[in-house]
Amino acid sequence: MQTGMQHAHLDSWWLLIVLFLITYFLLKAGKAKGAKILHMIVRLFYIVMLFSGVYLLSMWGFPLTHVIKGILAIVLIYAMEMILVRTKKGTLGSKAPMYWGILIVSLVLVLLLAFRIISF
Ligand code: HEM
């Protein structure tokens, strides 16, 4: 049986990605007001993912694969936040490929580790 914390984590990770993308495209379209509210919700989801993730880690006794996944997830959250803040300020510029690169690589690795496609 899944606990509430497990549900929070397993059911909302894709929602975070979707909300991040909508916020990004709203910012690009100059819809600052809508983007501001969504960005706040995105930040709330960072916290939900972090707290529920740490809870799951402690539940499973900190297995190495998932500890690494957790660290990569923090890198992913960092990339999402930098992309949103810099897009808002108009300072993403030449850094865009780097941040998008970090985001895509960390997201792929997080998912491969999360679904145990990579395990060690
Ligand atoms: C944006 C960040 C994150 C994303 C996208 C993400 C994604 C996922 C996914 C897709 C799963 C597996 C889902 C499934 O089996 O159906 C998962 C499981 C897990 N995640 Fe995360 N996660 C994130 C953040 C974190 C953080 C920060 C930690 C730890 C500090 C963490 C720890 C875990 C653990 C321990 C599991 C295993 C749960 C289980 O098998 O019951 N995650 N995560």
Short mmCIF file of N, CA and C and ligand atoms in Angstrom, two decimals:
data_model
loop_
_atom_site.label_atom_id
_atom_site.label_comp_id
_atom_site.label_asym_id
_atom_site.label_seq_id
_atom_site.Cartn_x
_atom_site.Cartn_y
_atom_site.Cartn_z
N MET A 1 0.83 -1.20 0.00
CA MET A 1 0.00 0.00 0.00
C MET A 1 0.87 1.26 0.00
N GLN A 2 0.43 2.26 -0.75
CA GLN A 2 1.23 3.48 -0.81
C GLN A 2 0.83 4.48 0.27
N THR A 3 1.81 5.12 0.84
CA THR A 3 1.52 6.15 1.84
C THR A 3 1.22 7.47 1.12
N GLY A 4 0.68 8.43 1.89
CA GLY A 4 0.40 9.74 1.31
C GLY A 4 1.63 10.38 0.70
N MET A 5 2.76 10.23 1.40
CA MET A 5 4.03 10.82 0.93
C MET A 5 4.45 10.20 -0.40
N GLN A 6 4.26 8.87 -0.51
CA GLN A 6 4.62 8.19 -1.76
C GLN A 6 3.76 8.73 -2.90
N HIS A 7 2.42 8.87 -2.60
CA HIS A 7 1.52 9.44 -3.61
C HIS A 7 1.97 10.82 -4.03
N ALA A 8 2.30 11.65 -3.02
CA ALA A 8 2.71 13.03 -3.29
C ALA A 8 3.88 13.02 -4.28
N HIS A 9 4.83 12.10 -4.06
CA HIS A 9 6.03 12.06 -4.91
C HIS A 9 5.75 11.45 -6.29
N LEU A 10 5.16 10.26 -6.27
CA LEU A 10 4.99 9.51 -7.52
C LEU A 10 3.93 10.13 -8.42
N ASP A 11 2.94 10.81 -7.83
CA ASP A 11 1.87 11.37 -8.65
C ASP A 11 2.13 12.80 -9.10
N SER A 12 3.13 13.48 -8.50
CA SER A 12 3.24 14.88 -8.87
C SER A 12 4.52 15.25 -9.63
N TRP A 13 5.43 14.29 -9.84
CA TRP A 13 6.68 14.67 -10.52
C TRP A 13 6.41 15.15 -11.94
N TRP A 14 5.48 14.51 -12.67
CA TRP A 14 5.21 14.90 -14.05
C TRP A 14 4.47 16.24 -14.10
N LEU A 15 3.67 16.49 -13.03
CA LEU A 15 2.94 17.75 -12.95
C LEU A 15 3.92 18.92 -12.80
N LEU A 16 4.99 18.69 -12.03
CA LEU A 16 6.03 19.71 -11.87
C LEU A 16 6.64 20.05 -13.23
N ILE A 17 6.95 19.02 -14.02
CA ILE A 17 7.56 19.24 -15.34
C ILE A 17 6.59 20.03 -16.24
N VAL A 18 5.32 19.62 -16.24
CA VAL A 18 4.32 20.28 -17.08
C VAL A 18 4.15 21.75 -16.65
N LEU A 19 4.03 21.98 -15.33
CA LEU A 19 3.85 23.35 -14.82
C LEU A 19 5.08 24.21 -15.12
N PHE A 20 6.27 23.60 -15.01
CA PHE A 20 7.49 24.32 -15.34
C PHE A 20 7.44 24.79 -16.81
N LEU A 21 7.05 23.88 -17.71
CA LEU A 21 7.03 24.21 -19.15
C LEU A 21 5.99 25.31 -19.43
N ILE A 22 4.80 25.20 -18.81
CA ILE A 22 3.76 26.22 -19.03
C ILE A 22 4.27 27.59 -18.53
N THR A 23 4.90 27.59 -17.34
CA THR A 23 5.43 28.85 -16.79
C THR A 23 6.45 29.45 -17.75
N TYR A 24 7.35 28.58 -18.26
CA TYR A 24 8.39 29.05 -19.19
C TYR A 24 7.76 29.69 -20.44
N PHE A 25 6.76 29.00 -21.01
CA PHE A 25 6.16 29.54 -22.25
C PHE A 25 5.35 30.81 -21.96
N LEU A 26 4.73 30.91 -20.78
CA LEU A 26 4.03 32.14 -20.41
C LEU A 26 5.01 33.30 -20.29
N LEU A 27 6.17 33.03 -19.68
CA LEU A 27 7.19 34.07 -19.54
C LEU A 27 7.68 34.52 -20.92
N LYS A 28 7.91 33.53 -21.80
CA LYS A 28 8.37 33.83 -23.17
C LYS A 28 7.33 34.68 -23.90
N ALA A 29 6.03 34.43 -23.61
CA ALA A 29 4.96 35.15 -24.29
C ALA A 29 4.68 36.50 -23.63
N GLY A 30 5.44 36.83 -22.58
CA GLY A 30 5.27 38.11 -21.90
C GLY A 30 4.06 38.18 -20.99
N LYS A 31 3.51 37.00 -20.64
CA LYS A 31 2.34 37.00 -19.75
C LYS A 31 2.83 36.91 -18.29
N ALA A 32 3.34 38.06 -17.81
CA ALA A 32 4.03 38.08 -16.51
C ALA A 32 3.13 37.70 -15.34
N LYS A 33 1.88 38.14 -15.38
CA LYS A 33 1.00 37.93 -14.23
C LYS A 33 0.70 36.44 -14.03
N GLY A 34 0.26 35.79 -15.11
CA GLY A 34 -0.04 34.36 -15.05
C GLY A 34 1.21 33.57 -14.68
N ALA A 35 2.35 33.98 -15.27
CA ALA A 35 3.62 33.27 -15.01
C ALA A 35 4.00 33.38 -13.55
N LYS A 36 3.73 34.54 -12.94
CA LYS A 36 4.12 34.76 -11.54
C LYS A 36 3.39 33.77 -10.62
N ILE A 37 2.09 33.63 -10.86
CA ILE A 37 1.30 32.70 -10.02
C ILE A 37 1.77 31.27 -10.23
N LEU A 38 1.95 30.90 -11.51
CA LEU A 38 2.40 29.52 -11.80
C LEU A 38 3.79 29.25 -11.23
N HIS A 39 4.66 30.26 -11.31
CA HIS A 39 6.02 30.08 -10.78
C HIS A 39 5.96 29.78 -9.28
N MET A 40 5.03 30.43 -8.57
CA MET A 40 4.87 30.16 -7.14
C MET A 40 4.42 28.72 -6.91
N ILE A 41 3.52 28.26 -7.79
CA ILE A 41 3.05 26.87 -7.66
C ILE A 41 4.19 25.89 -7.96
N VAL A 42 4.99 26.23 -8.99
CA VAL A 42 6.15 25.40 -9.34
C VAL A 42 7.08 25.28 -8.12
N ARG A 43 7.31 26.40 -7.43
CA ARG A 43 8.19 26.39 -6.25
C ARG A 43 7.61 25.53 -5.14
N LEU A 44 6.28 25.57 -5.02
CA LEU A 44 5.62 24.73 -4.02
C LEU A 44 5.87 23.24 -4.34
N PHE A 45 5.83 22.94 -5.63
CA PHE A 45 6.07 21.55 -6.05
C PHE A 45 7.52 21.13 -5.81
N TYR A 46 8.48 22.08 -5.95
CA TYR A 46 9.88 21.73 -5.62
C TYR A 46 9.91 21.20 -4.19
N ILE A 47 9.22 21.95 -3.30
CA ILE A 47 9.26 21.61 -1.87
C ILE A 47 8.58 20.26 -1.62
N VAL A 48 7.43 20.05 -2.29
CA VAL A 48 6.73 18.77 -2.14
C VAL A 48 7.65 17.62 -2.58
N MET A 49 8.32 17.80 -3.75
CA MET A 49 9.20 16.74 -4.26
C MET A 49 10.38 16.50 -3.32
N LEU A 50 10.95 17.58 -2.81
CA LEU A 50 12.11 17.44 -1.91
C LEU A 50 11.72 16.72 -0.62
N PHE A 51 10.64 17.21 0.01
CA PHE A 51 10.24 16.61 1.29
C PHE A 51 9.82 15.16 1.13
N SER A 52 8.96 14.90 0.12
CA SER A 52 8.49 13.53 -0.06
C SER A 52 9.65 12.63 -0.49
N GLY A 53 10.59 13.20 -1.28
CA GLY A 53 11.76 12.42 -1.72
C GLY A 53 12.63 11.99 -0.55
N VAL A 54 12.90 12.94 0.36
CA VAL A 54 13.72 12.62 1.53
C VAL A 54 12.99 11.59 2.40
N TYR A 55 11.67 11.76 2.51
CA TYR A 55 10.87 10.80 3.28
C TYR A 55 10.99 9.39 2.69
N LEU A 56 10.86 9.32 1.35
CA LEU A 56 10.96 8.00 0.69
C LEU A 56 12.36 7.41 0.89
N LEU A 57 13.37 8.28 0.79
CA LEU A 57 14.75 7.79 1.00
C LEU A 57 14.89 7.16 2.39
N SER A 58 14.34 7.85 3.40
CA SER A 58 14.48 7.31 4.76
C SER A 58 13.66 6.03 4.91
N MET A 59 12.51 5.98 4.19
CA MET A 59 11.67 4.79 4.24
C MET A 59 12.40 3.56 3.68
N TRP A 60 13.19 3.80 2.61
CA TRP A 60 13.91 2.70 1.96
C TRP A 60 15.32 2.50 2.51
N GLY A 61 15.69 3.29 3.54
CA GLY A 61 17.01 3.12 4.15
C GLY A 61 18.13 3.66 3.29
N PHE A 62 17.90 4.76 2.60
CA PHE A 62 18.91 5.46 1.80
C PHE A 62 19.70 4.55 0.84
N PRO A 63 19.03 3.88 -0.10
CA PRO A 63 19.77 3.08 -1.09
C PRO A 63 20.56 4.01 -2.01
N LEU A 64 21.80 3.61 -2.33
CA LEU A 64 22.73 4.47 -3.09
C LEU A 64 22.11 5.01 -4.39
N THR A 65 21.46 4.12 -5.16
CA THR A 65 20.89 4.54 -6.45
C THR A 65 19.94 5.73 -6.25
N HIS A 66 19.12 5.64 -5.22
CA HIS A 66 18.14 6.70 -5.01
C HIS A 66 18.71 7.93 -4.32
N VAL A 67 19.81 7.74 -3.57
CA VAL A 67 20.50 8.91 -3.01
C VAL A 67 21.06 9.73 -4.18
N ILE A 68 21.68 9.04 -5.15
CA ILE A 68 22.22 9.72 -6.33
C ILE A 68 21.09 10.36 -7.14
N LYS A 69 19.98 9.63 -7.26
CA LYS A 69 18.81 10.19 -7.94
C LYS A 69 18.33 11.47 -7.26
N GLY A 70 18.32 11.47 -5.92
CA GLY A 70 17.90 12.65 -5.16
C GLY A 70 18.82 13.84 -5.42
N ILE A 71 20.15 13.56 -5.46
CA ILE A 71 21.11 14.65 -5.71
C ILE A 71 20.90 15.21 -7.13
N LEU A 72 20.71 14.31 -8.10
CA LEU A 72 20.46 14.76 -9.48
C LEU A 72 19.15 15.52 -9.58
N ALA A 73 18.16 15.13 -8.77
CA ALA A 73 16.87 15.83 -8.77
C ALA A 73 17.04 17.27 -8.26
N ILE A 74 17.97 17.45 -7.31
CA ILE A 74 18.24 18.82 -6.81
C ILE A 74 18.90 19.65 -7.93
N VAL A 75 19.80 19.01 -8.70
CA VAL A 75 20.42 19.68 -9.86
C VAL A 75 19.32 20.07 -10.88
N LEU A 76 18.37 19.15 -11.08
CA LEU A 76 17.25 19.40 -12.00
C LEU A 76 16.42 20.61 -11.54
N ILE A 77 16.12 20.65 -10.24
CA ILE A 77 15.33 21.76 -9.68
C ILE A 77 16.11 23.07 -9.85
N TYR A 78 17.42 23.01 -9.62
CA TYR A 78 18.28 24.20 -9.81
C TYR A 78 18.17 24.69 -11.26
N ALA A 79 18.28 23.78 -12.23
CA ALA A 79 18.21 24.17 -13.64
C ALA A 79 16.85 24.78 -13.98
N MET A 80 15.77 24.18 -13.46
CA MET A 80 14.43 24.71 -13.73
C MET A 80 14.31 26.13 -13.18
N GLU A 81 14.77 26.32 -11.95
CA GLU A 81 14.65 27.64 -11.30
C GLU A 81 15.50 28.68 -12.04
N MET A 82 16.72 28.31 -12.44
CA MET A 82 17.58 29.26 -13.16
C MET A 82 16.95 29.65 -14.50
N ILE A 83 16.38 28.67 -15.20
CA ILE A 83 15.75 28.97 -16.49
C ILE A 83 14.57 29.94 -16.29
N LEU A 84 13.74 29.69 -15.29
CA LEU A 84 12.58 30.56 -15.08
C LEU A 84 13.00 31.97 -14.65
N VAL A 85 13.90 32.04 -13.67
CA VAL A 85 14.30 33.37 -13.17
C VAL A 85 15.02 34.16 -14.25
N ARG A 86 15.92 33.50 -14.98
CA ARG A 86 16.69 34.21 -16.00
C ARG A 86 15.82 34.57 -17.20
N THR A 87 14.82 33.73 -17.53
CA THR A 87 13.91 34.08 -18.62
C THR A 87 13.11 35.32 -18.23
N LYS A 88 12.67 35.35 -16.97
CA LYS A 88 11.90 36.48 -16.46
C LYS A 88 12.71 37.78 -16.52
N LYS A 89 13.99 37.68 -16.10
CA LYS A 89 14.84 38.88 -16.07
C LYS A 89 15.43 39.20 -17.43
N GLY A 90 15.28 38.27 -18.40
CA GLY A 90 15.87 38.47 -19.72
C GLY A 90 17.37 38.24 -19.73
N THR A 91 17.88 37.44 -18.77
CA THR A 91 19.33 37.23 -18.69
C THR A 91 19.73 35.78 -19.00
N LEU A 92 18.83 35.04 -19.66
CA LEU A 92 19.17 33.64 -19.97
C LEU A 92 20.21 33.61 -21.10
N GLY A 93 19.91 34.36 -22.15
CA GLY A 93 20.83 34.62 -23.27
C GLY A 93 21.71 33.45 -23.67
N SER A 94 23.04 33.68 -23.62
CA SER A 94 23.99 32.67 -24.08
C SER A 94 24.07 31.48 -23.11
N LYS A 95 23.50 31.65 -21.90
CA LYS A 95 23.53 30.56 -20.93
C LYS A 95 22.42 29.53 -21.20
N ALA A 96 21.51 29.87 -22.11
CA ALA A 96 20.35 28.99 -22.37
C ALA A 96 20.76 27.55 -22.68
N PRO A 97 21.69 27.32 -23.64
CA PRO A 97 22.02 25.92 -23.95
C PRO A 97 22.57 25.18 -22.75
N MET A 98 23.37 25.89 -21.90
CA MET A 98 23.95 25.23 -20.74
C MET A 98 22.85 24.79 -19.77
N TYR A 99 21.93 25.72 -19.43
CA TYR A 99 20.90 25.37 -18.45
C TYR A 99 19.92 24.32 -19.00
N TRP A 100 19.56 24.46 -20.28
CA TRP A 100 18.67 23.45 -20.88
C TRP A 100 19.38 22.10 -20.94
N GLY A 101 20.69 22.13 -21.21
CA GLY A 101 21.48 20.90 -21.24
C GLY A 101 21.46 20.21 -19.88
N ILE A 102 21.73 21.01 -18.82
CA ILE A 102 21.73 20.45 -17.45
C ILE A 102 20.35 19.88 -17.15
N LEU A 103 19.31 20.62 -17.54
CA LEU A 103 17.93 20.18 -17.26
C LEU A 103 17.63 18.84 -17.93
N ILE A 104 17.95 18.75 -19.22
CA ILE A 104 17.58 17.53 -19.95
C ILE A 104 18.38 16.32 -19.45
N VAL A 105 19.71 16.53 -19.27
CA VAL A 105 20.55 15.41 -18.81
C VAL A 105 20.11 14.96 -17.41
N SER A 106 19.88 15.93 -16.50
CA SER A 106 19.49 15.53 -15.13
C SER A 106 18.11 14.89 -15.13
N LEU A 107 17.19 15.40 -15.94
CA LEU A 107 15.84 14.80 -15.98
C LEU A 107 15.90 13.35 -16.48
N VAL A 108 16.67 13.14 -17.57
CA VAL A 108 16.76 11.78 -18.13
C VAL A 108 17.37 10.83 -17.09
N LEU A 109 18.46 11.29 -16.44
CA LEU A 109 19.11 10.43 -15.44
C LEU A 109 18.19 10.16 -14.25
N VAL A 110 17.48 11.20 -13.79
CA VAL A 110 16.55 11.03 -12.65
C VAL A 110 15.51 9.97 -13.01
N LEU A 111 14.96 10.05 -14.21
CA LEU A 111 13.90 9.09 -14.59
C LEU A 111 14.47 7.68 -14.76
N LEU A 112 15.67 7.58 -15.37
CA LEU A 112 16.28 6.26 -15.56
C LEU A 112 16.56 5.60 -14.21
N LEU A 113 17.02 6.41 -13.24
CA LEU A 113 17.31 5.87 -11.90
C LEU A 113 16.00 5.59 -11.16
N ALA A 114 15.03 6.53 -11.28
CA ALA A 114 13.76 6.39 -10.54
C ALA A 114 13.04 5.10 -10.94
N PHE A 115 13.02 4.82 -12.25
CA PHE A 115 12.30 3.62 -12.72
C PHE A 115 13.22 2.40 -12.79
N ARG A 116 14.39 2.54 -12.16
CA ARG A 116 15.36 1.45 -12.03
C ARG A 116 15.78 0.85 -13.38
N ILE A 117 15.81 1.71 -14.42
CA ILE A 117 16.33 1.26 -15.72
C ILE A 117 17.85 1.22 -15.61
N ILE A 118 18.41 2.20 -14.84
CA ILE A 118 19.80 2.11 -14.42
C ILE A 118 19.77 1.75 -12.95
N SER A 119 20.49 0.70 -12.58
CA SER A 119 20.62 0.43 -11.13
C SER A 119 21.97 -0.21 -10.86
N PHE A 120 22.45 0.04 -9.67
CA PHE A 120 23.76 -0.53 -9.30
C PHE A 120 23.79 -0.76 -7.81
C1 HEM B 1 12.06 17.23 -9.64
C2 HEM B 1 12.54 16.32 -8.91
C3 HEM B 1 12.16 14.86 -8.93
C4 HEM B 1 11.58 14.09 -9.90
C5 HEM B 1 11.18 14.51 -11.31
C6 HEM B 1 11.44 12.75 -9.35
C7 HEM B 1 10.89 11.67 -10.02
C8 HEM B 1 10.67 10.43 -9.47
C9 HEM B 1 10.04 9.30 -10.14
C10 HEM B 1 9.53 9.35 -11.58
C11 HEM B 1 10.04 8.26 -9.28
C12 HEM B 1 9.54 6.81 -9.53
C13 HEM B 1 8.10 6.77 -9.77
C14 HEM B 1 7.50 5.40 -9.81
O1 HEM B 1 8.16 4.40 -9.42
O2 HEM B 1 6.35 5.34 -10.25
C15 HEM B 1 10.66 8.70 -8.06
C16 HEM B 1 10.88 7.89 -6.95
C17 HEM B 1 11.70 8.22 -5.89
N1 HEM B 1 12.27 9.47 -5.67
FE1 HEM B 1 12.06 11.11 -6.82
N2 HEM B 1 11.94 12.73 -8.07
C18 HEM B 1 12.40 13.99 -7.78
C19 HEM B 1 12.97 14.43 -6.60
C20 HEM B 1 13.44 13.57 -5.62
C21 HEM B 1 14.26 13.97 -4.49
C22 HEM B 1 14.75 15.41 -4.23
C23 HEM B 1 14.51 12.83 -3.77
C24 HEM B 1 15.32 12.62 -2.53
C25 HEM B 1 15.90 13.55 -1.84
C26 HEM B 1 13.82 11.72 -4.42
C27 HEM B 1 13.80 10.42 -3.98
C28 HEM B 1 13.04 9.40 -4.53
C29 HEM B 1 12.95 8.04 -3.99
C30 HEM B 1 13.65 7.51 -2.73
C31 HEM B 1 12.11 7.32 -4.85
C32 HEM B 1 11.73 5.82 -4.73
C33 HEM B 1 10.33 5.70 -4.29
C34 HEM B 1 9.80 4.29 -4.39
O3 HEM B 1 10.31 3.46 -5.16
O4 HEM B 1 8.82 4.04 -3.69
N3 HEM B 1 13.19 12.22 -5.54
N4 HEM B 1 11.04 10.02 -8.19
#
